[in-house]
Amino acid sequence: MKPVRTLPWPILAALALAVAVAGWTLWVRYGPVREDPRLARFRAMGFPTTPAALDVWYATVPPGDNAAPKILDSAAVLSAARRDSDLIWIGSAKLPDPGDALPAEPRAAARQFLELHAEPIHALHQELKRPGCRYPTDFTKGYLTLLPHLAPLKAAAQVLAMEAHLAAEEGRPDDAVAAILTCLRLAETVGQEPVLISYLVAVAIRGIGTSAAEHVVNRTALSPPLLEGLRDAFLNAAATAQPTRGLAGELIFFTDALRMSPGKLTGAGGFNAPGGGAPNWIGDAALQLYWGLGLQSRDRRVGLDYLLEVIEVSRAPLSEHPAGRQRVQAATARFERSSHRMPFARMFVSAIGRTFDRHLADVSRLHAAAAACGVELWRLRHEGACPESLELLVPADLPFVPMDPVTGNPLQYRRQDPGYVVYGVGTDGQDDGGLSRRQRPKGLNAGVDETFVRTR
């Protein structure tokens, strides 16, 4: 009788491990799916939980009522025309400080550009008066959704700022204010998109609008109706600026990416598997193993917990945002401590905390611009004299004193000789006396405030 041959124990152990890994992989991929309680909590807030539902949630507009196609046509023309230019706002030409006159050469160049592109600019103004606007974005693609319209829309906002600036220089206050209002309306249409990058572009466009308003207020006299219109537009923009929709889309894209197979995620260009400089197949193999062992579930759990907390804070009234900011900072610290071994959670959601700070800075600038319009209304009624405080403007020139969303206190206001500055302390939480980014000395790594300055 021949002896029975047995495999060496290291080989048996390796086979057992391979069977266990294969079984676990099959269970993870094809086993029963239970609803994540975090997504159930998200759904209970009234949000969709899949890319397809997100696409439906972003309200459609009947083709005949949708302003988006013509807005994009105009923006595409303006974006192409601005490339490699040396114009103010849209090119490399240096902007003068608020209150300083625009030199003759850049003024002539701006006038030539605006005259040459009068038709798309006029169309932009007209289309943005319409209430319905949905840009042609297919959110059913989830994490792989493309957003090519955002760059041209930001370029269009810069053209509107140049238009406002030039109108102020030429003593056409009605045209200057109209351009700023159109810019704010453009930001509103972008901010309606349920994706975070769109919200951040809306923040940038509103920043362009408030900066243009600072130049306009300093360079031309505005009548009470124009000032009241600007004031109300800034207050409305601040009241409706909310990152919740964009954060909701970010959560859905995050979960969508973690549902993808590794091959689809890397093959579509959605993610570059980490290889540390090694050949691509090593990174791909590591990604396959990470997925196969179900390790991405840790990323999902930690990322969803963090996103849900920030979303809850963003939904709160503005008066609760100062405390909410502290909550976001604490949540960010917890996330950073727990995500160091979770590459997908870190990659997808690590910048969310900074996004909330950008939201607060945006609201602070809008509030400062609105308060400055109130100061200008006071000055019209008091022979150019500045009020001693913002409280004196209520209710004749301001419905209320706007708050600093970082501190929860009223905005700061300082009379200067000449002019004044209205400001919030900025997201560093430090009062720098109304120091703007423009005034900060080069090379100085110091905080700045969110300001609106009247220089004369």
Short mmCIF file of C-alpha atoms in Angstrom, two decimals:
data_model
loop_
_atom_site.label_atom_id
_atom_site.label_comp_id
_atom_site.label_asym_id
_atom_site.label_seq_id
_atom_site.Cartn_x
_atom_site.Cartn_y
_atom_site.Cartn_z
CA MET A 1 0.00 0.00 0.00
CA LYS A 2 1.41 3.32 -1.08
CA PRO A 3 1.70 6.04 1.59
CA VAL A 4 -0.72 8.97 1.23
CA ARG A 5 1.08 12.12 0.23
CA THR A 6 0.03 15.34 1.94
CA LEU A 7 0.84 18.85 0.95
CA PRO A 8 3.25 20.79 3.14
CA TRP A 9 1.43 22.83 5.76
CA PRO A 10 2.55 26.24 4.36
CA ILE A 11 0.86 25.39 1.07
CA LEU A 12 -2.28 24.20 2.86
CA ALA A 13 -2.37 27.40 4.88
CA ALA A 14 -1.97 29.49 1.74
CA LEU A 15 -4.79 27.60 0.01
CA ALA A 16 -7.05 28.00 3.02
CA LEU A 17 -6.31 31.71 3.11
CA ALA A 18 -7.02 32.02 -0.63
CA VAL A 19 -10.35 30.21 -0.22
CA ALA A 20 -11.27 32.43 2.74
CA VAL A 21 -10.37 35.60 0.82
CA ALA A 22 -12.33 34.43 -2.24
CA GLY A 23 -15.34 33.56 -0.11
CA TRP A 24 -15.24 36.89 1.66
CA THR A 25 -14.89 38.72 -1.66
CA LEU A 26 -17.92 36.91 -3.10
CA TRP A 27 -19.91 37.68 0.04
CA VAL A 28 -18.97 41.36 -0.08
CA ARG A 29 -19.79 41.67 -3.77
CA TYR A 30 -22.81 39.38 -4.16
CA GLY A 31 -24.14 38.84 -0.64
CA PRO A 32 -27.38 40.37 0.67
CA VAL A 33 -27.34 44.18 0.60
CA ARG A 34 -28.59 46.00 3.65
CA GLU A 35 -29.44 49.67 3.54
CA ASP A 36 -26.81 51.77 5.21
CA PRO A 37 -28.45 53.52 8.19
CA ARG A 38 -26.52 56.65 7.26
CA LEU A 39 -28.18 56.77 3.84
CA ALA A 40 -31.54 56.15 5.52
CA ARG A 41 -30.84 59.15 7.74
CA PHE A 42 -29.88 61.17 4.67
CA ARG A 43 -33.10 60.15 2.90
CA ALA A 44 -35.10 61.13 6.00
CA MET A 45 -33.76 64.68 5.55
CA GLY A 46 -35.52 64.77 2.17
CA PHE A 47 -32.51 64.13 -0.07
CA PRO A 48 -32.09 61.61 -2.91
CA THR A 49 -29.54 58.85 -2.43
CA THR A 50 -28.61 57.79 -5.98
CA PRO A 51 -27.26 59.66 -9.01
CA ALA A 52 -30.46 58.93 -10.96
CA ALA A 53 -32.61 60.36 -8.17
CA LEU A 54 -30.26 63.35 -7.91
CA ASP A 55 -30.77 64.12 -11.59
CA VAL A 56 -34.55 64.16 -11.07
CA TRP A 57 -34.19 66.21 -7.88
CA TYR A 58 -32.42 68.96 -9.86
CA ALA A 59 -35.67 70.36 -11.23
CA THR A 60 -36.11 70.24 -14.98
CA VAL A 61 -37.22 73.27 -16.95
CA PRO A 62 -39.35 73.00 -20.11
CA PRO A 63 -37.15 73.66 -23.16
CA GLY A 64 -39.06 76.78 -24.13
CA ASP A 65 -38.63 78.26 -20.64
CA ASN A 66 -35.02 77.27 -20.06
CA ALA A 67 -32.57 80.16 -20.21
CA ALA A 68 -29.51 77.91 -19.95
CA PRO A 69 -28.84 77.21 -23.67
CA LYS A 70 -28.59 80.87 -24.67
CA ILE A 71 -26.67 81.74 -21.49
CA LEU A 72 -24.13 79.07 -22.39
CA ASP A 73 -23.94 80.23 -26.01
CA SER A 74 -23.11 83.76 -24.85
CA ALA A 75 -20.70 82.54 -22.17
CA ALA A 76 -18.85 80.35 -24.68
CA VAL A 77 -18.29 83.32 -27.01
CA LEU A 78 -17.09 85.56 -24.18
CA SER A 79 -14.88 82.86 -22.69
CA ALA A 80 -13.16 82.20 -26.02
CA ALA A 81 -12.64 85.92 -26.63
CA ARG A 82 -11.01 86.57 -23.26
CA ARG A 83 -8.18 84.07 -23.58
CA ASP A 84 -4.67 85.49 -23.43
CA SER A 85 -6.04 89.03 -23.20
CA ASP A 86 -4.54 91.95 -21.32
CA LEU A 87 -7.90 93.39 -20.25
CA ILE A 88 -9.02 94.26 -16.73
CA TRP A 89 -11.04 91.58 -14.90
CA ILE A 90 -10.81 89.05 -17.72
CA GLY A 91 -7.13 89.23 -18.55
CA SER A 92 -3.73 90.12 -17.16
CA ALA A 93 -4.19 93.89 -16.78
CA LYS A 94 -3.87 95.07 -13.17
CA LEU A 95 -7.00 96.41 -11.55
CA PRO A 96 -6.69 99.84 -9.99
CA ASP A 97 -7.50 100.14 -6.30
CA PRO A 98 -11.11 101.12 -5.53
CA GLY A 99 -11.42 104.86 -5.96
CA ASP A 100 -8.52 105.12 -8.41
CA ALA A 101 -9.31 106.04 -11.99
CA LEU A 102 -8.90 103.48 -14.73
CA PRO A 103 -5.99 104.58 -16.97
CA ALA A 104 -6.81 105.59 -20.54
CA GLU A 105 -5.24 102.59 -22.28
CA PRO A 106 -7.04 99.79 -20.37
CA ARG A 107 -10.22 101.86 -20.49
CA ALA A 108 -10.04 102.05 -24.28
CA ALA A 109 -9.27 98.33 -24.52
CA ALA A 110 -12.25 97.48 -22.32
CA ARG A 111 -14.53 99.70 -24.36
CA GLN A 112 -13.38 98.06 -27.61
CA PHE A 113 -13.97 94.54 -26.20
CA LEU A 114 -17.44 95.36 -24.91
CA GLU A 115 -18.48 97.00 -28.16
CA LEU A 116 -17.16 94.06 -30.19
CA HIS A 117 -19.12 91.58 -28.04
CA ALA A 118 -22.21 93.67 -27.39
CA GLU A 119 -24.55 91.01 -28.78
CA PRO A 120 -23.61 88.08 -26.48
CA ILE A 121 -23.42 90.45 -23.49
CA HIS A 122 -26.91 91.77 -24.23
CA ALA A 123 -28.19 88.21 -24.61
CA LEU A 124 -26.67 87.32 -21.25
CA HIS A 125 -28.53 90.18 -19.56
CA GLN A 126 -31.81 89.26 -21.20
CA GLU A 127 -31.66 85.53 -20.57
CA LEU A 128 -30.73 85.93 -16.92
CA LYS A 129 -33.98 87.84 -16.35
CA ARG A 130 -35.85 84.60 -17.01
CA PRO A 131 -36.72 82.49 -13.95
CA GLY A 132 -36.07 79.02 -15.36
CA CYS A 133 -32.53 77.74 -15.82
CA ARG A 134 -31.10 74.22 -15.80
CA TYR A 135 -27.73 73.65 -17.37
CA PRO A 136 -27.42 70.48 -19.51
CA THR A 137 -25.75 68.27 -16.94
CA ASP A 138 -26.47 64.54 -16.64
CA PHE A 139 -26.11 63.67 -12.97
CA THR A 140 -27.06 60.03 -13.58
CA LYS A 141 -23.36 59.51 -14.34
CA GLY A 142 -22.63 60.06 -10.67
CA TYR A 143 -19.01 60.55 -9.75
CA LEU A 144 -18.06 60.68 -13.44
CA THR A 145 -20.41 63.61 -14.17
CA LEU A 146 -18.76 66.25 -16.35
CA LEU A 147 -19.29 69.98 -15.78
CA PRO A 148 -17.74 71.77 -18.77
CA HIS A 149 -20.07 74.76 -18.47
CA LEU A 150 -18.61 76.09 -15.21
CA ALA A 151 -15.45 77.71 -16.63
CA PRO A 152 -17.29 79.68 -19.37
CA LEU A 153 -19.87 80.90 -16.84
CA LYS A 154 -17.16 82.22 -14.54
CA ALA A 155 -15.55 83.94 -17.53
CA ALA A 156 -18.91 85.55 -18.35
CA ALA A 157 -19.08 86.90 -14.79
CA GLN A 158 -15.68 88.53 -15.26
CA VAL A 159 -16.95 90.21 -18.44
CA LEU A 160 -19.94 91.54 -16.50
CA ALA A 161 -17.57 92.93 -13.86
CA MET A 162 -15.57 94.70 -16.55
CA GLU A 163 -18.80 96.09 -17.97
CA ALA A 164 -19.80 97.42 -14.53
CA HIS A 165 -16.38 98.91 -13.92
CA LEU A 166 -16.27 100.72 -17.26
CA ALA A 167 -19.84 102.00 -16.89
CA ALA A 168 -18.89 103.52 -13.53
CA GLU A 169 -15.82 105.16 -15.05
CA GLU A 170 -17.95 106.65 -17.81
CA GLY A 171 -20.66 107.93 -15.47
CA ARG A 172 -23.36 105.39 -16.40
CA PRO A 173 -24.52 104.21 -12.98
CA ASP A 174 -27.66 102.45 -14.26
CA ASP A 175 -25.60 100.25 -16.59
CA ALA A 176 -23.05 99.58 -13.85
CA VAL A 177 -25.66 98.35 -11.38
CA ALA A 178 -27.44 96.31 -14.07
CA ALA A 179 -24.20 94.42 -14.78
CA ILE A 180 -23.70 93.63 -11.07
CA LEU A 181 -27.28 92.41 -10.68
CA THR A 182 -26.88 90.16 -13.72
CA CYS A 183 -23.67 88.78 -12.20
CA LEU A 184 -25.48 87.92 -8.96
CA ARG A 185 -28.28 86.27 -10.90
CA LEU A 186 -25.71 84.22 -12.81
CA ALA A 187 -24.26 83.02 -9.51
CA GLU A 188 -27.75 82.03 -8.38
CA THR A 189 -28.28 79.80 -11.43
CA VAL A 190 -24.94 78.06 -10.90
CA GLY A 191 -25.50 77.62 -7.17
CA GLN A 192 -28.73 75.73 -7.82
CA GLU A 193 -26.79 72.77 -9.19
CA PRO A 194 -26.56 69.89 -6.69
CA VAL A 195 -22.80 69.48 -6.85
CA LEU A 196 -20.19 71.09 -4.65
CA ILE A 197 -17.88 72.43 -7.36
CA SER A 198 -20.83 74.33 -8.85
CA TYR A 199 -21.53 75.91 -5.48
CA LEU A 200 -17.90 76.97 -5.19
CA VAL A 201 -18.04 78.53 -8.66
CA ALA A 202 -21.17 80.41 -7.53
CA VAL A 203 -19.16 81.66 -4.53
CA ALA A 204 -16.43 82.86 -6.91
CA ILE A 205 -18.96 84.63 -9.14
CA ARG A 206 -20.56 86.38 -6.17
CA GLY A 207 -17.07 87.46 -5.11
CA ILE A 208 -16.56 88.95 -8.58
CA GLY A 209 -19.88 90.79 -8.22
CA THR A 210 -19.08 92.27 -4.80
CA SER A 211 -15.62 93.35 -5.96
CA ALA A 212 -17.14 95.05 -8.99
CA ALA A 213 -19.65 96.80 -6.73
CA GLU A 214 -16.80 98.13 -4.60
CA HIS A 215 -15.28 99.77 -7.68
CA VAL A 216 -18.67 101.11 -8.81
CA VAL A 217 -19.53 102.67 -5.44
CA ASN A 218 -16.13 104.35 -5.38
CA ARG A 219 -16.23 105.64 -8.96
CA THR A 220 -19.74 106.94 -9.62
CA ALA A 221 -22.70 108.43 -7.77
CA LEU A 222 -25.61 106.04 -7.33
CA SER A 223 -29.17 107.20 -6.81
CA PRO A 224 -31.27 105.91 -3.89
CA PRO A 225 -33.24 103.46 -6.08
CA LEU A 226 -30.00 101.99 -7.46
CA LEU A 227 -28.47 101.68 -4.00
CA GLU A 228 -31.62 100.09 -2.62
CA GLY A 229 -31.69 97.60 -5.48
CA LEU A 230 -28.07 96.63 -4.89
CA ARG A 231 -28.56 96.41 -1.12
CA ASP A 232 -31.56 94.11 -1.47
CA ALA A 233 -29.79 91.95 -4.07
CA PHE A 234 -26.79 91.43 -1.78
CA LEU A 235 -29.00 90.63 1.21
CA ASN A 236 -31.01 88.17 -0.87
CA ALA A 237 -27.85 86.52 -2.20
CA ALA A 238 -26.57 86.10 1.36
CA ALA A 239 -29.88 84.68 2.55
CA THR A 240 -30.08 82.12 -0.25
CA ALA A 241 -26.39 81.17 -0.42
CA GLN A 242 -26.32 77.70 1.10
CA PRO A 243 -23.93 74.84 0.34
CA THR A 244 -26.41 72.13 1.35
CA ARG A 245 -27.39 71.12 -2.19
CA GLY A 246 -23.79 70.88 -3.26
CA LEU A 247 -22.86 68.86 -0.16
CA ALA A 248 -25.77 66.51 -0.84
CA GLY A 249 -24.48 65.89 -4.34
CA GLU A 250 -21.00 65.31 -2.93
CA LEU A 251 -22.33 62.64 -0.59
CA ILE A 252 -24.13 60.89 -3.44
CA PHE A 253 -21.06 61.02 -5.68
CA PHE A 254 -18.94 59.64 -2.83
CA THR A 255 -21.20 56.65 -2.30
CA ASP A 256 -21.52 56.18 -6.06
CA ALA A 257 -17.74 55.99 -6.48
CA LEU A 258 -17.48 53.37 -3.75
CA ARG A 259 -20.15 51.28 -5.48
CA MET A 260 -18.11 51.15 -8.68
CA SER A 261 -15.89 48.24 -9.49
CA PRO A 262 -12.17 49.04 -9.32
CA GLY A 263 -11.86 48.50 -13.06
CA LYS A 264 -14.60 50.99 -13.84
CA LEU A 265 -13.24 53.54 -11.39
CA THR A 266 -9.73 53.49 -12.84
CA GLY A 267 -10.70 52.74 -16.44
CA ALA A 268 -12.98 55.76 -16.69
CA GLY A 269 -10.28 58.04 -15.33
CA GLY A 270 -12.20 58.63 -12.14
CA PHE A 271 -9.40 57.53 -9.85
CA ASN A 272 -5.71 56.82 -10.21
CA ALA A 273 -4.86 53.78 -8.17
CA PRO A 274 -1.95 54.46 -5.82
CA GLY A 275 1.22 52.75 -6.94
CA GLY A 276 3.89 54.83 -5.28
CA GLY A 277 5.80 55.11 -8.54
CA ALA A 278 5.46 51.38 -9.21
CA PRO A 279 4.03 50.00 -12.47
CA ASN A 280 0.33 50.63 -12.98
CA TRP A 281 -0.57 46.97 -12.55
CA ILE A 282 0.68 47.04 -8.95
CA GLY A 283 -1.58 49.94 -8.07
CA ASP A 284 -4.48 48.29 -9.88
CA ALA A 285 -3.86 45.03 -8.02
CA ALA A 286 -3.75 46.86 -4.70
CA LEU A 287 -7.04 48.55 -5.54
CA GLN A 288 -8.62 45.22 -6.49
CA LEU A 289 -7.48 43.69 -3.19
CA TYR A 290 -8.70 46.72 -1.21
CA TRP A 291 -12.11 46.34 -2.85
CA GLY A 292 -12.15 42.57 -2.66
CA LEU A 293 -11.58 42.56 1.10
CA GLY A 294 -14.36 45.10 1.55
CA LEU A 295 -11.99 47.64 3.10
CA GLN A 296 -13.70 50.47 1.23
CA SER A 297 -16.62 50.01 3.65
CA ARG A 298 -14.49 51.74 6.29
CA ASP A 299 -13.98 54.69 3.96
CA ARG A 300 -17.71 54.76 3.32
CA ARG A 301 -18.62 54.73 7.00
CA VAL A 302 -16.18 57.46 8.04
CA GLY A 303 -16.86 59.63 4.98
CA LEU A 304 -20.65 59.44 5.35
CA ASP A 305 -20.53 60.26 9.05
CA TYR A 306 -18.47 63.36 8.32
CA LEU A 307 -20.53 64.51 5.34
CA LEU A 308 -23.81 64.08 7.21
CA GLU A 309 -22.59 66.19 10.10
CA VAL A 310 -21.49 69.04 7.80
CA ILE A 311 -24.80 68.84 5.90
CA GLU A 312 -26.74 69.14 9.14
CA VAL A 313 -24.73 72.23 10.09
CA SER A 314 -25.23 73.81 6.65
CA ARG A 315 -29.02 73.43 6.91
CA ALA A 316 -29.21 75.43 10.12
CA PRO A 317 -30.19 79.13 10.11
CA LEU A 318 -27.37 81.57 9.51
CA SER A 319 -27.54 82.72 13.13
CA GLU A 320 -26.36 79.23 14.15
CA HIS A 321 -23.43 79.14 11.74
CA PRO A 322 -20.80 80.46 14.21
CA ALA A 323 -21.49 77.52 16.54
CA GLY A 324 -21.87 75.28 13.50
CA ARG A 325 -18.41 76.27 12.33
CA GLN A 326 -16.96 75.03 15.61
CA ARG A 327 -18.88 71.79 15.15
CA VAL A 328 -17.48 71.41 11.62
CA GLN A 329 -13.96 72.06 12.89
CA ALA A 330 -14.37 69.39 15.57
CA ALA A 331 -15.80 66.95 13.03
CA THR A 332 -12.91 67.70 10.67
CA ALA A 333 -10.40 66.97 13.42
CA ARG A 334 -12.09 63.63 14.16
CA PHE A 335 -12.14 62.80 10.46
CA GLU A 336 -8.45 63.58 10.07
CA ARG A 337 -7.61 61.31 13.00
CA SER A 338 -9.63 58.38 11.69
CA SER A 339 -9.08 58.62 7.92
CA HIS A 340 -5.29 58.33 7.69
CA ARG A 341 -5.64 54.73 6.51
CA MET A 342 -8.71 55.35 4.39
CA PRO A 343 -7.48 56.79 1.07
CA PHE A 344 -10.86 57.11 -0.60
CA ALA A 345 -12.54 58.94 2.25
CA ARG A 346 -9.57 61.28 2.50
CA MET A 347 -9.49 61.92 -1.25
CA PHE A 348 -13.21 62.56 -1.64
CA VAL A 349 -14.14 64.60 1.42
CA SER A 350 -10.97 66.04 2.96
CA ALA A 351 -11.70 69.56 1.65
CA ILE A 352 -15.29 69.77 2.94
CA GLY A 353 -14.38 71.72 6.09
CA ARG A 354 -12.59 74.38 4.06
CA THR A 355 -15.67 74.61 1.85
CA PHE A 356 -17.79 75.61 4.83
CA ASP A 357 -15.29 78.36 5.65
CA ARG A 358 -15.50 79.62 2.06
CA HIS A 359 -19.27 79.74 2.44
CA LEU A 360 -18.97 81.88 5.58
CA ALA A 361 -16.49 84.22 3.90
CA ASP A 362 -18.89 84.56 0.95
CA VAL A 363 -21.81 85.54 3.20
CA SER A 364 -19.58 87.96 5.08
CA ARG A 365 -18.62 89.77 1.85
CA LEU A 366 -22.24 89.94 0.70
CA HIS A 367 -23.31 91.36 4.06
CA ALA A 368 -20.52 93.94 3.96
CA ALA A 369 -21.57 95.04 0.46
CA ALA A 370 -25.21 95.37 1.54
CA ALA A 371 -24.22 97.39 4.62
CA ALA A 372 -22.06 99.67 2.46
CA CYS A 373 -25.10 100.41 0.28
CA GLY A 374 -26.92 101.41 3.46
CA VAL A 375 -24.05 103.73 4.40
CA GLU A 376 -24.21 105.32 0.95
CA LEU A 377 -27.94 105.93 1.36
CA TRP A 378 -27.24 107.65 4.69
CA ARG A 379 -24.55 109.80 3.10
CA LEU A 380 -26.96 110.96 0.41
CA ARG A 381 -29.27 112.25 3.11
CA HIS A 382 -26.49 113.79 5.22
CA GLU A 383 -24.42 115.75 2.70
CA GLY A 384 -21.75 113.09 2.35
CA ALA A 385 -21.15 112.57 6.07
CA CYS A 386 -20.57 109.01 7.27
CA PRO A 387 -22.72 107.62 10.10
CA GLU A 388 -21.09 106.90 13.43
CA SER A 389 -22.42 103.34 13.47
CA LEU A 390 -24.39 100.89 11.37
CA GLU A 391 -27.16 100.85 13.96
CA LEU A 392 -28.11 104.39 12.88
CA LEU A 393 -29.01 103.07 9.43
CA VAL A 394 -31.87 100.89 10.71
CA PRO A 395 -34.59 100.95 9.49
CA ALA A 396 -34.40 103.81 6.96
CA ASP A 397 -31.31 102.64 5.07
CA LEU A 398 -30.90 99.02 6.22
CA PRO A 399 -33.62 96.62 7.38
CA PHE A 400 -31.17 95.29 10.00
CA VAL A 401 -27.47 95.35 10.75
CA PRO A 402 -26.02 92.34 8.90
CA MET A 403 -24.11 89.84 11.01
CA ASP A 404 -20.63 88.46 10.71
CA PRO A 405 -21.35 84.74 10.16
CA VAL A 406 -17.99 83.77 11.68
CA THR A 407 -18.52 85.47 15.05
CA GLY A 408 -22.29 85.86 15.18
CA ASN A 409 -21.82 89.55 16.02
CA PRO A 410 -22.82 92.55 13.88
CA LEU A 411 -20.39 93.50 11.14
CA GLN A 412 -17.56 95.82 12.04
CA TYR A 413 -17.67 99.39 10.70
CA ARG A 414 -14.94 102.01 10.87
CA ARG A 415 -14.91 105.53 9.58
CA GLN A 416 -11.68 106.51 7.88
CA ASP A 417 -10.26 109.75 6.58
CA PRO A 418 -11.66 109.72 3.99
CA GLY A 419 -14.31 107.05 3.57
CA TYR A 420 -15.01 103.96 5.66
CA VAL A 421 -14.68 100.19 5.77
CA VAL A 422 -17.33 97.58 6.56
CA TYR A 423 -16.01 94.12 7.31
CA GLY A 424 -16.28 90.71 8.89
CA VAL A 425 -13.28 89.27 10.69
CA GLY A 426 -12.61 86.47 8.22
CA THR A 427 -12.37 82.76 8.85
CA ASP A 428 -9.25 83.08 11.01
CA GLY A 429 -11.56 84.66 13.59
CA GLN A 430 -9.16 87.55 14.17
CA ASP A 431 -10.11 91.22 13.83
CA ASP A 432 -7.37 92.71 11.64
CA GLY A 433 -8.87 96.20 11.67
CA GLY A 434 -10.44 95.94 8.23
CA LEU A 435 -7.29 94.72 6.47
CA SER A 436 -8.21 93.53 2.98
CA ARG A 437 -6.30 91.05 0.82
CA ARG A 438 -5.33 93.94 -1.42
CA GLN A 439 -3.77 95.83 1.51
CA ARG A 440 -1.85 92.93 3.04
CA PRO A 441 1.91 93.41 2.54
CA LYS A 442 3.46 91.00 0.10
CA GLY A 443 5.07 88.01 1.73
CA LEU A 444 3.19 88.53 4.99
CA ASN A 445 1.45 85.35 6.05
CA ALA A 446 -1.20 87.07 8.11
CA GLY A 447 -4.96 87.00 8.32
CA VAL A 448 -7.22 89.38 6.47
CA ASP A 449 -10.78 90.53 6.91
CA GLU A 450 -13.71 90.29 4.48
CA THR A 451 -14.07 93.95 3.55
CA PHE A 452 -15.96 96.53 1.54
CA VAL A 453 -13.94 99.76 1.41
CA ARG A 454 -14.97 103.30 0.47
CA THR A 455 -11.80 105.24 -0.16
CA ARG A 456 -13.18 108.75 -0.59
#
